[in-house]
Tab-separated table of C-alpha atoms in Angstrom:
chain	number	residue	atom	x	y	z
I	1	UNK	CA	70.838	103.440	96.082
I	2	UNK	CA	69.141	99.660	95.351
I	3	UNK	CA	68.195	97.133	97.490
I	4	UNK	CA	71.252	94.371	96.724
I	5	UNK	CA	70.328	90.864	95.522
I	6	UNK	CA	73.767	89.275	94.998
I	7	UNK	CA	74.110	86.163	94.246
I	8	UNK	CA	75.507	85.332	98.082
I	9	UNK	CA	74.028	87.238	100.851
I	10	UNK	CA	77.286	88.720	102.968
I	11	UNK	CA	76.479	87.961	106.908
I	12	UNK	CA	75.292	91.077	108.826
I	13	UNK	CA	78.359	90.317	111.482
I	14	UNK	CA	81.195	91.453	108.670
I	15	UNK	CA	80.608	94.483	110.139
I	16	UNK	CA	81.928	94.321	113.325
I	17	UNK	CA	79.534	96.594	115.218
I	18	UNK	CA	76.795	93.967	114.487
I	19	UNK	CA	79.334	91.437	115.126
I	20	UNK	CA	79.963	92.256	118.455
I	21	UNK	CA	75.881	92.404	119.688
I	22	UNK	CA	74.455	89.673	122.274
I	23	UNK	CA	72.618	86.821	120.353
I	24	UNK	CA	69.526	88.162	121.689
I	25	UNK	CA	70.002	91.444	120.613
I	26	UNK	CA	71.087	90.607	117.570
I	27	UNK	CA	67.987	87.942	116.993
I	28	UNK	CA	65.881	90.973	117.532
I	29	UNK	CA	67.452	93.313	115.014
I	30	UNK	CA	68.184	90.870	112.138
I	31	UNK	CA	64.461	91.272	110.802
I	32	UNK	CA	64.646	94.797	110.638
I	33	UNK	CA	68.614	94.851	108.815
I	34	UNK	CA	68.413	95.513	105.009
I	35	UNK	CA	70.793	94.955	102.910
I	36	UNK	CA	71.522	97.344	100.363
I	37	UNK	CA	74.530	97.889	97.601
I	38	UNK	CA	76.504	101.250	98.047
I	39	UNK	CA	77.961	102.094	94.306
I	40	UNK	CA	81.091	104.098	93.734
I	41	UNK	CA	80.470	107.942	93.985
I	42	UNK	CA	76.912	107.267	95.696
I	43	UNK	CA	76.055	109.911	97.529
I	44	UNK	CA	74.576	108.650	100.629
I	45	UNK	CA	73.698	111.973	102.160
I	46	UNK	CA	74.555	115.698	102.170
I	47	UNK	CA	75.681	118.402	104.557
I	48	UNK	CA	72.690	119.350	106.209
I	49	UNK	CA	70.208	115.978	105.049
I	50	UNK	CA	67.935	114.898	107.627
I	51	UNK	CA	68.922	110.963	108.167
I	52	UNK	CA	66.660	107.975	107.387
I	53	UNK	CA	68.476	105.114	107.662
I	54	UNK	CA	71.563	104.113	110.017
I	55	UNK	CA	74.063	102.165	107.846
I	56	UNK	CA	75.997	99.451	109.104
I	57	UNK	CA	79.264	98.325	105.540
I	58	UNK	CA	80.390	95.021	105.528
I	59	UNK	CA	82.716	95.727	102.916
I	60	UNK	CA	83.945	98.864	101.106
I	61	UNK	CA	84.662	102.119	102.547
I	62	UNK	CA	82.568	105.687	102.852
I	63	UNK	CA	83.984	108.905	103.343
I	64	UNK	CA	82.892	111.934	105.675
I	65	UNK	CA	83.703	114.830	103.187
I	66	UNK	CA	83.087	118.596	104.307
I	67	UNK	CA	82.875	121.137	101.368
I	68	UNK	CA	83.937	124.841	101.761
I	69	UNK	CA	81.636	127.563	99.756
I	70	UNK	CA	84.030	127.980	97.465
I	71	UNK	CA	83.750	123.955	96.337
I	72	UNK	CA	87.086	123.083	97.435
I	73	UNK	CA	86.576	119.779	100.010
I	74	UNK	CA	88.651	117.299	102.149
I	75	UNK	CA	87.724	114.254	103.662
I	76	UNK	CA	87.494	114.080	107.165
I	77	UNK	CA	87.018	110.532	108.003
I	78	UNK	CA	86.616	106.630	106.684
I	79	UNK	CA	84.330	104.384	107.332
I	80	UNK	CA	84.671	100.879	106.549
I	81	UNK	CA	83.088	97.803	108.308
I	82	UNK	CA	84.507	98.268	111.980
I	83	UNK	CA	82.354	101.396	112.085
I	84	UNK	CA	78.370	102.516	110.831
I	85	UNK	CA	77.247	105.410	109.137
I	86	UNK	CA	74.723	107.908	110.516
I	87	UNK	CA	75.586	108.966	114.142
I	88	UNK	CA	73.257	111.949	113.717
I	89	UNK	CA	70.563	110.015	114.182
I	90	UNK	CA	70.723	108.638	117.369
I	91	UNK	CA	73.202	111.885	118.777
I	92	UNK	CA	70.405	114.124	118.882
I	93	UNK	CA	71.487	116.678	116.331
I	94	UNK	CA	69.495	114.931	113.436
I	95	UNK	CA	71.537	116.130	110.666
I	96	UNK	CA	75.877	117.259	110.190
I	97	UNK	CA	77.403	119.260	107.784
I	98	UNK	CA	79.308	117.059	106.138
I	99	UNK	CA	78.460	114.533	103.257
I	100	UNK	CA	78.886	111.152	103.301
I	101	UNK	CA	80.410	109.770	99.957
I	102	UNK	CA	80.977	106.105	99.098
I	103	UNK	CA	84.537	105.905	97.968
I	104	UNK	CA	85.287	102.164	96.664
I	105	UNK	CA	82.489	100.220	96.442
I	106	UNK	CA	80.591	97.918	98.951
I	107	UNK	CA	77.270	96.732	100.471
I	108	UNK	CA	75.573	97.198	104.204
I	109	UNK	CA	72.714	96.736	106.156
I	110	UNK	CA	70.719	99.582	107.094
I	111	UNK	CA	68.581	100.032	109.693
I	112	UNK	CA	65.243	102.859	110.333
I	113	UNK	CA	65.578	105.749	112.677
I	114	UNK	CA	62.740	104.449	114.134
I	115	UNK	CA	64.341	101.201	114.922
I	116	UNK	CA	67.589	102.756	115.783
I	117	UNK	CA	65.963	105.106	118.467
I	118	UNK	CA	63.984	101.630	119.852
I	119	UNK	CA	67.405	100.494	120.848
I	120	UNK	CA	68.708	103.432	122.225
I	121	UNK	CA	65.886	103.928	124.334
I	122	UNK	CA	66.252	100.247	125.657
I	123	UNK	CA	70.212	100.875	127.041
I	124	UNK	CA	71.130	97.681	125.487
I	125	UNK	CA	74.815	96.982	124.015
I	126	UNK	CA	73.978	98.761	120.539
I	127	UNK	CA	73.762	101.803	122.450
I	128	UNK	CA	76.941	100.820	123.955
I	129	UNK	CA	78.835	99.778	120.951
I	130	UNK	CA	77.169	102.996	118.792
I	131	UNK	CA	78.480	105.488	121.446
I	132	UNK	CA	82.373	103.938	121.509
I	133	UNK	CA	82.139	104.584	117.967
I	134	UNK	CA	81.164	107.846	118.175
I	135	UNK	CA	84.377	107.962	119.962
I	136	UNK	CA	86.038	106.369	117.878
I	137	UNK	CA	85.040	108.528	115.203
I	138	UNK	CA	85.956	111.813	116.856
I	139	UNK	CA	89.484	110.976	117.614
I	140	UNK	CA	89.995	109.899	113.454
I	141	UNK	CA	88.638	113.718	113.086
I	142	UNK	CA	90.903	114.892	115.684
I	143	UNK	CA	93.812	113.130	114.441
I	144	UNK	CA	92.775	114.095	111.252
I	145	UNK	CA	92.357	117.892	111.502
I	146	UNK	CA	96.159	118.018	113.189
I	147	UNK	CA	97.786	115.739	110.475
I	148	UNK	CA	96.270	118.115	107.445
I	149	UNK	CA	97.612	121.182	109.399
I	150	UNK	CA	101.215	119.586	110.529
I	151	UNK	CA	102.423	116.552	108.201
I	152	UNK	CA	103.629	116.684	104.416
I	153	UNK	CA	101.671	115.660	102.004
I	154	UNK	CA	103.966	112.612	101.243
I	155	UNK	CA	103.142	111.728	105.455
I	156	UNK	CA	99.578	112.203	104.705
I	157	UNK	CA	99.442	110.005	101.273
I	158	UNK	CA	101.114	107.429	103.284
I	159	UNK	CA	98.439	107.542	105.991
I	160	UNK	CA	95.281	107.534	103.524
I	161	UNK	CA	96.756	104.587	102.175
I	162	UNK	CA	97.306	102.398	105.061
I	163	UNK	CA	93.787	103.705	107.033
I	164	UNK	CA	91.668	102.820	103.715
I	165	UNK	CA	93.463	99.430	102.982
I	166	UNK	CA	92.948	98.594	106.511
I	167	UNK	CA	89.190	99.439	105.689
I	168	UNK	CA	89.003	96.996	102.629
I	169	UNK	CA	91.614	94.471	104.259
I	170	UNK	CA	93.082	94.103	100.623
I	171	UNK	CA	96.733	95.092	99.542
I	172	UNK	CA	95.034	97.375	96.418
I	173	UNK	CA	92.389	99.635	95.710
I	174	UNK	CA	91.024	101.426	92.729
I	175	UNK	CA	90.836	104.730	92.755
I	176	UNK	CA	92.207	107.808	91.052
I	177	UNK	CA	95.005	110.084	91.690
I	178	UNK	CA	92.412	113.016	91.433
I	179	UNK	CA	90.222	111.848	93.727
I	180	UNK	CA	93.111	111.460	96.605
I	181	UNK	CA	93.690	115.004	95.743
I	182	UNK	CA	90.318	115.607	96.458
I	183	UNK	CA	89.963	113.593	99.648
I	184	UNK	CA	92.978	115.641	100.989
I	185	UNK	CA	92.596	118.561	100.103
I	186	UNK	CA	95.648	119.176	97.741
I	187	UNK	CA	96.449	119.781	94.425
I	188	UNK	CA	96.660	116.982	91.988
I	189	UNK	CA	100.305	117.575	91.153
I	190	UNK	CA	100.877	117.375	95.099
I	191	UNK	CA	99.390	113.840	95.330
I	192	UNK	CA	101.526	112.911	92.034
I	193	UNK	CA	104.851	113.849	93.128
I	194	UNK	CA	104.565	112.375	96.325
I	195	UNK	CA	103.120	109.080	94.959
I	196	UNK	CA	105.819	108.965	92.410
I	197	UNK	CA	108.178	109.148	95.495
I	198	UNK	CA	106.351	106.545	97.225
I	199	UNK	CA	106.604	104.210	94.485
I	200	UNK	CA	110.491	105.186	93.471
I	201	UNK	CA	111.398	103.814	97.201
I	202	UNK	CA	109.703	100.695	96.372
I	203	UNK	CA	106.255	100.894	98.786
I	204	UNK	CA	103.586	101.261	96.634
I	205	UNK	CA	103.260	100.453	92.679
I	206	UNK	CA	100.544	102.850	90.515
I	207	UNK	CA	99.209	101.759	87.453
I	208	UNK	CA	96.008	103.853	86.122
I	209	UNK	CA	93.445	104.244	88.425
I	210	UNK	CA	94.862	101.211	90.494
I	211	UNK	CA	97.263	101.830	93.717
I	212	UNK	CA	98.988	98.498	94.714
I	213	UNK	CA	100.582	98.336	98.438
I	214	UNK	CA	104.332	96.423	98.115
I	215	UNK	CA	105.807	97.387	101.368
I	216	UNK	CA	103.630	97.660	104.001
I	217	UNK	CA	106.535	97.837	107.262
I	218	UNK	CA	108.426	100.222	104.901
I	219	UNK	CA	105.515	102.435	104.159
I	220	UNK	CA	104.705	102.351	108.578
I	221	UNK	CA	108.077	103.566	108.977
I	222	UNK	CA	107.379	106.420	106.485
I	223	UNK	CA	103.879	107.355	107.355
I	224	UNK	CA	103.345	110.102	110.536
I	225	UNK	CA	102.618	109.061	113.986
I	226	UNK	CA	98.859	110.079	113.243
I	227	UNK	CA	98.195	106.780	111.407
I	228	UNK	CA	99.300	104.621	114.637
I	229	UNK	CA	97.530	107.393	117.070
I	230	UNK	CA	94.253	106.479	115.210
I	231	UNK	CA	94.392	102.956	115.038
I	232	UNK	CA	95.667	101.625	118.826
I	233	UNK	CA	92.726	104.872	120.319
I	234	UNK	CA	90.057	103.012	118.022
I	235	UNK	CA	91.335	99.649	118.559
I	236	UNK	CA	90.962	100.029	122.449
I	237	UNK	CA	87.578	101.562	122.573
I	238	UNK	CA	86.075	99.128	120.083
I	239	UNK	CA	88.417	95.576	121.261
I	240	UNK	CA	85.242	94.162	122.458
I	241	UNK	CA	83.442	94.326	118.939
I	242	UNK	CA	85.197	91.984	117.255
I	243	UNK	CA	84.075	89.153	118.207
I	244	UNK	CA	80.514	87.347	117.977
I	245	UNK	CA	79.260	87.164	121.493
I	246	UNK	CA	76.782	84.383	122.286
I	247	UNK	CA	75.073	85.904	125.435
I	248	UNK	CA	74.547	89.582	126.994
């Protein structure tokens, strides 16, 4: 990981967890918020790592990835910039067992422990906002768990697509066809055939290491009722952190 020095510095309030803070509270963390690039493949921490930094994307999307002993792994969540990376740090259990993986490049702002446990100890609306996440985040890995046991793989394609182009708010991504296997937990071939389907019906197009979404209401039709579960339960517990407040 570098400290980023583009060329135009991204506001803090893309993401929307910094979006949503009073002016006051946000006046008071802006000083401490440092931006920083988050590469492709980066790493940002493994199972087990004690956390340093609370990380707060404006653009791009991480994954929470949980790897077996025998080094087969599936993703368990996305992150993009409604949400922050790092809940260990302010839940109390310092450290979780899965890793956090960036999986299309982006940039945040992160922010100490040290500063991160100031805040929490003042009860303020970062507190607030961090904790409906937290929420938030359990019911994706709810959702999550039961759609990986119940749905076809074609159903669960479907859903990784729409979640993680909500997450970059683009109609295409880059990424591989091996490392969707990967993220779900399935065989390569799997992840083939059903994106060959995908594409036949006219949703999606593939070209290499590109994945293109044509057909959005078509490809809501075909996706399982896990996508919609996900998004309306985190859409109500974080509707207030959308929008730039001007006051507590």
């Amino acid at each position: 990981m570098t400290k980023s020095h583009p060329t135009t510095t991204p506001d803090p309030r893309l993401n929307q967890i910094l979006a949503a803070l009073p002016a006051a509270d946000y006046a008071r963390l802006r000083p401490e918020l440092e931006l920083v690039e988050m590469p492709r493949g980066w790493t940002m921490s493994e199972s087990g790592d004690h956390v340093t930094h609370l990380h707060f994307p404006t653009s791009g999307i991480v994954s929470l990835v949980y790897a077996l002993e025998d080094g087969a792994s599936s993703e368990i969540a996305l992150v993009g910039n409604e949400g922050l990376i790092g809940i260990s740090i302010y839940m109390g259990g310092e450290s979780l067992p899965s890793s956090t993986e960036v999986q299309c490049a982006g940039q945040a702002y992160r922010l100490s422990r040290r500063v991160m446990k100031r805040e929490f100890a003042l009860g303020g609306q970062l507190q607030h906002l961090a904790l409906l996440y937290t929420q938030a985040l359990i019911v994706q890995t709810s959702q999550m768990a039961v759609c990986n046991q119940h749905h076809a793989v074609e159903q669960r394609l479907a859903r990784w697509i729409l979640m993680s182009m909500d997450r970059l708010h683009s109609h295409k991504m880059s990424i591989t066809q091996e490392r969707i296997s990967l993220m779900l937990g399935v065989r390569r071939e799997s992840i083939t055939v059903a994106a060959g389907a995908l594409q036949k019906d006219g949703m999606i197009e593939r070209t290499r290491g590109v994945i293109k979404l044509v057909d959005r209401p078509r490809l809501e039709e075909r996706v399982c009722e896990c996508y919609l579960a996900v998004k309306h339960e985190c859409e109500r517990l974080m509707a207030h952190a959308g929008t730039p407040r001007s006051d507590a």
